Amino acid sequence: MILIALGLYSYIKAKNRHTEEEYFLASRELGFWALVCTVGASWTGISALISYNAAYTGGVSTWWIMGFPTVFATAIVAVLAYRIRKTNAISQPQIFEWRYGPKVRIILAVIGIWYMMTWAASELIGGGESLSVALGMPYFLGILAITLIIYFYTVIGGFRAVIYTDIFQFILLNVVCIALSLIALSSIGGFGAIALLPQELGVPGYLDFFDNFRYNFAYAISFSLAWFLEADMWQRILGARNPKLAMKAFLVAAILFIPLYFIYTLGGMAAAKFVPGLEGVGVLPSLAKAALPPILFGFALAGILATVMSSADTAINSGALLLTEDVYHRYINKKATTKGLFVVGLIATTVITVLAFGVGVTLPDMLWVLWLGADILACGCLAPLIGGFIWKRANELGAIAGMIVGGVFAFYNYVGDLFGIEVPRPWPEYPFYLPVGILLSAIAFILVSLATKPQPEKFKALKPSD
């Protein structure tokens, strides 16, 4: 009810500003703490649930899987934030049309929409799973309920509603997670009991921060190289009041993530003794159910569901921005009015929500679905996007070549895993093949840029100026 009320409040506050910039950037009015909280909420969504699940079975070293990429990606975005905000663009693909050309914009928009849809789906899966574990309801009804709530406040309030609800959700989520982690730790006998877990669980490396490092770090790099390219984070930067504020807010968020993810990891480890037998699924809701009386459990469940909603609404709104501005407005109806784009934004929000729900029902594995989006973003977009900031010689044809080569590589690997088709792969399995895809994309990007006509004048689009 609070989330719906915040959505309605957003609608009322912005009722005289039904514009595309209001619906997708909150009229560029985001302040410091609003930015910190919305970044925090967006990047501690499904990641918190995965952190508890992974730590339950794998121990302290699983911090690398979600904790490291969240901290690293936020810090990198903080470095880029000043230059991004100075462009005063409305979307990430628009920035790279200015840097390269229109063909790069549409390719980046399509990849971005795919990523946002799969990311939203992974969040909805987490919500459906949490409700199923906590309340015993069928998974389908759980994911449907979560989807309808998120859709309602997101479609009526737009980006402003996402920001208001993110602030509430970030605070609620971490109050719940910190409380549950401390309760579980105290209930099992404190850190002394944690020290006995390697023997009790039969996992010798449970307390080794670098146990299974090759596998964990491969996951960490896979997510890190995708997450700082996410259009939703650039959207938040572009919605900030000014460039310096955006940079500072992302830096503070990166610092906050370090202890928060260790708390999630510690809570998952304590839960292994407090609520045994879960096999690393539904750990956080199970912990809340076991640790709290019914009234407080309801409060905790709201906090757990906030982990899902705070990221799903972000992904849906950002996907709708890409569909509205970078597909419809740029390529279908260049003369669309401000109010017309607002209406298209509502439709786009509905489309992204329906697609994400469909994926969530069909492929109910949140980590795997998240991977579907992350790899194509990292393989296809890393070299052209970073190269656009630092290499004056980079041009549109080089960027297109890099995006196509990296994207095809990622999709080729999807085919085998999605459809069970045996395809020749002379490289390591996931997550170890990611560097191969990035390297192939970078080679194509560099060679084609060097072999074709330079565009030095376009480098100015991302050149910092005051």
XYZ file of C-alpha atoms in Angstrom:
466
model
C 0.000 0.000 0.000
C 2.861 2.387 0.787
C 4.404 1.758 -2.640
C 1.110 2.367 -4.407
C 0.618 5.542 -2.359
C 4.082 6.756 -3.364
C 3.228 6.053 -6.992
C 0.056 8.108 -6.711
C 1.952 10.905 -4.960
C 4.448 10.950 -7.821
C 1.618 11.225 -10.308
C -0.001 14.112 -8.428
C 3.306 15.943 -7.985
C 4.041 15.723 -11.703
C 0.482 16.011 -13.067
C 1.189 19.341 -14.749
C 4.408 18.068 -16.297
C 3.376 15.090 -18.394
C 6.507 15.214 -20.478
C 9.048 12.648 -21.538
C 11.749 14.304 -19.419
C 9.525 14.180 -16.340
C 8.395 10.601 -16.923
C 11.902 9.232 -17.510
C 14.253 11.683 -15.715
C 12.049 13.272 -12.998
C 12.716 16.646 -14.651
C 16.426 16.319 -13.708
C 15.662 17.202 -10.083
C 17.375 14.317 -8.238
C 19.247 15.416 -5.128
C 22.219 13.784 -3.401
C 20.491 11.410 -0.982
C 17.790 10.527 -3.482
C 20.555 9.438 -5.868
C 22.426 7.476 -3.199
C 19.255 5.625 -2.188
C 18.057 4.883 -5.699
C 21.486 3.573 -6.725
C 21.583 1.554 -3.517
C 18.110 0.135 -4.043
C 18.721 -0.699 -7.688
C 21.963 -2.573 -7.020
C 20.948 -4.369 -3.818
C 17.819 -5.920 -5.248
C 18.090 -9.470 -6.459
C 21.774 -9.284 -5.572
C 20.904 -9.366 -1.857
C 18.786 -12.497 -2.279
C 21.516 -14.176 -4.345
C 24.125 -13.171 -1.743
C 22.197 -14.890 1.069
C 21.618 -17.991 -1.061
C 25.242 -18.231 -2.224
C 26.757 -17.628 1.223
C 24.495 -20.284 2.741
C 26.220 -23.032 0.759
C 29.527 -21.442 -0.277
C 30.612 -19.308 2.663
C 32.452 -16.011 2.853
C 34.132 -16.290 -0.556
C 30.767 -15.844 -2.289
C 31.039 -12.120 -1.485
C 32.945 -11.903 -4.750
C 29.926 -13.009 -6.804
C 27.661 -10.041 -5.989
C 29.576 -7.790 -3.586
C 32.618 -7.123 -5.741
C 30.790 -6.326 -9.010
C 28.388 -3.986 -7.210
C 31.199 -2.011 -5.561
C 33.411 -2.034 -8.647
C 30.687 -1.065 -11.132
C 29.409 1.769 -8.930
C 32.935 3.148 -8.518
C 33.546 3.083 -12.285
C 30.245 4.852 -12.933
C 31.257 7.477 -10.355
C 34.393 8.166 -12.413
C 32.335 8.587 -15.597
C 29.377 10.401 -13.997
C 30.631 13.963 -14.474
C 31.168 13.535 -18.207
C 27.893 11.686 -18.691
C 25.827 14.365 -16.932
C 27.544 17.155 -18.866
C 26.092 15.796 -22.107
C 22.565 16.685 -20.904
C 21.220 13.820 -23.021
C 18.004 11.984 -22.252
C 19.342 8.441 -22.725
C 22.548 6.435 -23.014
C 22.071 5.511 -26.714
C 21.531 9.194 -27.542
C 24.964 10.001 -26.099
C 26.568 7.397 -28.314
C 24.737 8.585 -31.402
C 26.423 11.921 -30.787
C 29.746 10.114 -30.286
C 29.499 7.658 -33.203
C 26.322 7.881 -35.280
C 22.670 6.703 -35.557
C 23.417 3.041 -36.328
C 25.264 2.643 -33.034
C 22.294 4.160 -31.228
C 19.780 1.594 -32.472
C 22.092 -1.366 -31.820
C 22.800 -0.150 -28.294
C 19.088 0.474 -27.704
C 18.153 -3.066 -28.764
C 20.842 -4.604 -26.542
C 19.783 -2.327 -23.687
C 16.118 -3.293 -24.008
C 17.073 -6.980 -23.973
C 19.188 -6.445 -20.869
C 16.517 -4.476 -19.006
C 13.847 -7.038 -19.836
C 15.954 -9.971 -18.605
C 17.064 -8.046 -15.513
C 13.444 -7.206 -14.646
C 12.554 -10.870 -15.187
C 15.254 -12.037 -12.752
C 13.873 -9.654 -10.111
C 10.317 -10.882 -10.632
C 11.561 -14.469 -10.301
C 13.086 -13.557 -6.934
C 9.776 -12.057 -5.814
C 7.776 -15.078 -6.907
C 10.245 -17.399 -5.180
C 10.152 -15.353 -1.954
C 6.370 -15.351 -1.765
C 6.267 -19.052 -2.561
C 8.715 -19.874 0.255
C 7.310 -17.429 2.803
C 3.573 -17.899 2.268
C 3.383 -21.276 0.577
C 1.579 -19.871 -2.461
C 2.167 -21.235 -5.981
C 5.125 -19.635 -7.757
C 2.931 -18.374 -10.605
C 0.607 -16.476 -8.250
C 3.599 -15.037 -6.395
C 5.300 -13.663 -9.491
C 1.960 -12.372 -10.828
C 1.243 -10.470 -7.595
C 4.698 -8.883 -7.539
C 4.461 -7.930 -11.218
C 1.072 -6.224 -10.822
C 2.191 -4.157 -7.809
C 5.383 -2.981 -9.510
C 3.585 -2.245 -12.763
C 0.905 -0.155 -11.079
C 3.148 2.337 -9.296
C 5.729 2.426 -12.108
C 3.290 3.112 -14.939
C 1.400 5.873 -13.125
C 4.368 7.684 -11.580
C 7.230 7.000 -13.988
C 10.809 7.644 -12.930
C 9.766 9.905 -10.066
C 7.748 7.041 -8.572
C 10.737 4.740 -9.024
C 12.924 7.192 -7.081
C 10.441 7.734 -4.232
C 9.820 4.013 -3.797
C 13.555 3.264 -4.083
C 14.291 5.532 -1.111
C 11.684 3.721 0.999
C 12.724 0.274 -0.241
C 16.459 0.803 0.287
C 15.970 1.826 3.902
C 13.441 -0.936 4.622
C 15.520 -3.615 2.900
C 18.648 -2.880 4.900
C 16.883 -2.502 8.231
C 15.463 -5.990 7.645
C 18.695 -7.545 6.362
C 20.868 -6.107 9.129
C 18.351 -7.150 11.809
C 17.932 -10.689 10.454
C 21.665 -11.207 10.017
C 22.350 -10.103 13.599
C 19.473 -12.196 14.987
C 20.716 -15.290 13.162
C 24.305 -14.686 14.286
C 23.266 -14.190 17.911
C 20.930 -17.192 17.889
C 23.608 -19.646 16.747
C 26.150 -18.438 19.313
C 28.007 -15.633 17.554
C 31.241 -15.774 15.599
C 32.394 -18.776 17.562
C 29.622 -20.813 15.970
C 30.528 -19.422 12.533
C 34.071 -20.714 13.070
C 32.722 -24.268 13.457
C 30.704 -24.235 10.245
C 33.437 -25.637 7.939
C 33.482 -28.851 9.980
C 29.737 -29.023 10.572
C 28.855 -28.462 6.918
C 31.730 -30.454 5.511
C 32.969 -27.481 3.485
C 36.646 -26.879 4.380
C 36.889 -23.561 2.506
C 33.732 -22.066 4.037
C 35.694 -19.345 5.879
C 38.361 -18.875 3.213
C 37.754 -15.547 1.457
C 39.586 -16.806 -1.626
C 38.092 -20.295 -1.763
C 36.890 -21.272 -5.246
C 38.308 -17.924 -6.327
C 38.661 -18.752 -10.013
C 34.943 -19.471 -10.357
C 33.723 -16.676 -8.068
C 35.945 -14.049 -9.652
C 34.869 -15.108 -13.132
C 31.270 -14.401 -12.095
C 32.389 -11.126 -10.523
C 34.099 -9.948 -13.714
C 31.144 -11.039 -15.850
C 28.720 -8.911 -13.848
C 31.150 -6.033 -13.235
C 31.820 -5.443 -16.911
C 28.105 -5.407 -17.693
C 26.718 -3.483 -14.763
C 28.618 -0.228 -15.158
C 27.345 -0.135 -18.755
C 23.717 -0.372 -17.621
C 21.482 2.301 -19.113
C 19.528 2.627 -15.844
C 22.587 3.981 -13.990
C 23.258 6.457 -16.771
C 19.580 7.420 -16.551
C 20.065 8.283 -12.869
C 23.122 10.368 -13.676
C 21.213 12.246 -16.369
C 18.405 12.878 -13.856
C 20.780 14.453 -11.305
C 20.682 18.183 -10.637
C 24.302 18.670 -11.689
C 27.428 16.684 -12.662
C 29.336 17.057 -9.380
C 26.387 15.874 -7.327
C 26.027 12.779 -9.521
C 29.707 11.890 -9.139
C 29.670 12.280 -5.346
C 26.454 10.289 -4.926
C 27.801 7.286 -6.843
C 31.055 7.379 -4.888
C 29.198 7.335 -1.539
C 26.974 4.487 -2.774
C 30.060 2.440 -3.731
C 31.474 2.879 -0.219
C 28.161 1.887 1.407
C 27.987 -1.312 -0.622
C 31.170 -2.744 0.935
C 29.806 -3.338 4.466
C 26.272 -4.058 3.269
C 27.323 -6.989 1.120
C 29.450 -8.417 3.928
C 26.359 -8.237 6.155
C 24.315 -10.151 3.547
C 27.097 -12.740 3.292
C 27.364 -13.108 7.066
C 23.590 -13.504 7.334
C 23.584 -16.256 4.734
C 26.359 -18.093 6.578
C 24.590 -17.813 9.945
C 21.386 -19.058 8.314
C 23.175 -22.276 7.326
C 23.130 -23.254 11.014
C 19.960 -21.419 12.064
C 17.694 -22.826 9.303
C 19.481 -25.922 7.922
C 18.370 -27.992 4.954
C 17.474 -25.229 2.483
C 20.026 -26.147 -0.206
C 20.719 -22.485 -0.850
C 17.206 -21.556 -2.080
C 14.895 -18.989 -0.454
C 17.373 -18.356 2.384
C 16.356 -14.797 3.331
C 12.562 -15.413 3.530
C 13.170 -18.703 5.363
C 15.417 -16.900 7.830
C 12.740 -14.278 8.465
C 10.054 -16.930 8.945
C 12.162 -18.854 11.462
C 13.476 -15.863 13.406
C 10.454 -13.612 13.819
C 6.920 -13.714 15.262
C 4.088 -13.391 12.687
C 3.650 -9.612 12.986
C 7.341 -8.876 12.555
C 7.581 -11.525 9.854
C 5.083 -9.532 7.797
C 7.291 -6.455 8.167
C 10.367 -8.456 7.217
C 8.632 -9.967 4.192
C 7.837 -6.443 3.000
C 11.540 -5.630 3.282
C 12.489 -8.769 1.376
C 10.040 -7.982 -1.400
C 11.529 -4.480 -1.490
C 14.744 -6.113 -2.720
C 12.882 -7.254 -5.792
C 10.715 -4.216 -6.411
C 13.519 -1.684 -6.106
C 15.404 -3.236 -9.014
C 12.487 -4.463 -11.117
C 10.896 -1.013 -11.299
C 14.262 0.423 -12.333
C 14.708 -2.108 -15.127
C 11.155 -1.656 -16.403
C 11.340 2.139 -16.450
C 14.781 2.168 -18.089
C 13.719 -0.375 -20.713
C 10.671 1.763 -21.454
C 12.900 4.842 -21.863
C 15.032 3.047 -24.453
C 11.963 1.803 -26.327
C 10.297 5.227 -26.291
C 13.185 7.586 -26.968
C 15.725 5.498 -28.842
C 13.395 3.395 -30.978
C 10.021 5.120 -31.345
C 11.044 8.786 -31.190
C 14.321 8.435 -33.060
C 13.307 6.017 -35.815
C 9.508 5.771 -36.026
C 8.051 9.199 -35.254
C 10.624 11.987 -35.080
C 7.863 14.610 -34.900
C 6.146 13.107 -31.861
C 4.856 15.695 -29.390
C 5.896 15.808 -25.758
C 2.532 14.465 -24.620
C 2.595 11.878 -27.380
C 5.921 10.565 -26.095
C 4.483 10.455 -22.587
C 1.683 8.176 -23.820
C 4.172 5.991 -25.703
C 6.157 5.784 -22.482
C 3.119 4.311 -20.721
C 2.712 1.744 -23.496
C 6.419 0.903 -23.457
C 6.281 0.354 -19.691
C 3.469 -2.142 -20.241
C 5.374 -3.946 -23.003
C 8.575 -4.350 -20.944
C 6.566 -5.546 -17.929
C 4.678 -8.182 -19.934
C 7.859 -9.476 -21.579
C 9.685 -9.673 -18.240
C 6.759 -11.525 -16.666
C 6.735 -13.991 -19.561
C 10.443 -14.729 -19.164
C 10.045 -15.068 -15.393
C 7.288 -17.640 -15.768
C 9.095 -19.586 -18.498
C 12.651 -19.581 -17.042
C 12.373 -19.447 -13.227
C 16.100 -19.218 -12.417
C 17.064 -15.695 -11.326
C 20.852 -16.011 -11.618
C 20.684 -17.698 -15.014
C 18.226 -15.160 -16.437
C 20.414 -12.327 -15.135
C 23.328 -13.896 -17.015
C 21.288 -13.858 -20.256
C 21.389 -10.076 -20.242
C 24.782 -9.432 -18.672
C 26.933 -11.293 -21.189
C 25.616 -9.691 -24.348
C 25.966 -6.254 -22.748
C 29.565 -6.902 -21.661
C 30.703 -8.667 -24.842
C 28.934 -6.359 -27.256
C 29.217 -2.949 -25.648
C 32.246 -2.732 -23.350
C 34.918 -1.923 -25.944
C 32.888 0.612 -28.011
C 31.498 2.431 -24.962
C 34.756 2.742 -23.059
C 36.664 3.378 -26.275
C 34.297 6.230 -27.025
C 35.472 8.020 -23.882
C 39.208 7.529 -24.256
C 40.096 6.939 -27.932
C 39.747 9.807 -30.375
C 40.364 7.527 -33.378
C 37.302 5.345 -32.634
C 34.545 5.706 -35.223
C 31.039 4.493 -36.040
C 32.057 1.552 -38.231
C 34.492 0.330 -35.589
C 31.838 0.563 -32.879
C 29.333 -1.335 -35.030
C 31.874 -4.049 -35.775
C 32.729 -4.462 -32.091
C 29.059 -4.595 -31.043
C 28.148 -7.131 -33.722
C 31.115 -9.422 -33.067
C 30.625 -9.359 -29.282
C 26.860 -9.693 -29.532
C 27.029 -12.616 -31.957
C 29.571 -14.350 -29.719
C 27.276 -14.037 -26.687
C 24.203 -15.140 -28.635
C 26.090 -18.123 -30.047
C 26.723 -19.273 -26.497
C 23.083 -18.630 -25.549
C 21.886 -20.983 -28.285
C 23.562 -23.978 -26.736
C 22.313 -23.244 -23.230
C 18.822 -21.980 -24.088
C 17.816 -24.651 -26.569
C 20.013 -27.540 -25.513
C 21.790 -27.541 -28.851
C 25.353 -28.848 -28.965
C 27.434 -26.177 -30.693
C 31.223 -26.251 -31.133
C 32.839 -24.039 -28.499
C 36.669 -24.030 -28.569
C 36.755 -21.867 -25.444
C 35.939 -22.439 -21.747
C 32.380 -22.762 -20.454
C 30.526 -19.924 -18.737
C 31.552 -17.824 -16.872
C 35.107 -18.276 -18.171
C 34.415 -17.492 -21.824
C 33.495 -13.843 -21.202
C 37.050 -12.475 -21.692
C 37.135 -14.231 -25.083
C 34.019 -12.398 -26.246
C 35.257 -9.041 -24.962
C 38.651 -9.559 -26.628
C 37.077 -10.457 -29.989
C 34.830 -7.400 -29.778
C 37.772 -5.140 -28.897
C 39.876 -6.484 -31.766
C 37.070 -5.868 -34.263
C 36.443 -2.397 -32.816
C 40.107 -1.359 -33.024
C 40.931 -2.874 -36.417
C 37.855 -1.519 -38.204
C 38.301 1.928 -36.615
C 41.907 2.034 -37.813
C 40.992 0.812 -41.307
C 38.195 3.334 -41.912
C 37.752 7.090 -41.925
C 38.192 8.751 -38.487
C 35.571 11.044 -36.920
C 37.655 13.298 -34.649
C 34.918 15.932 -34.437
C 32.559 13.454 -32.743
C 34.974 12.864 -29.869
C 33.901 16.264 -28.544
C 30.514 14.773 -27.603
C 32.154 13.031 -24.621
C 34.989 15.460 -24.016
C 34.666 17.104 -20.583
C 34.119 20.825 -20.635
C 33.050 23.442 -18.095
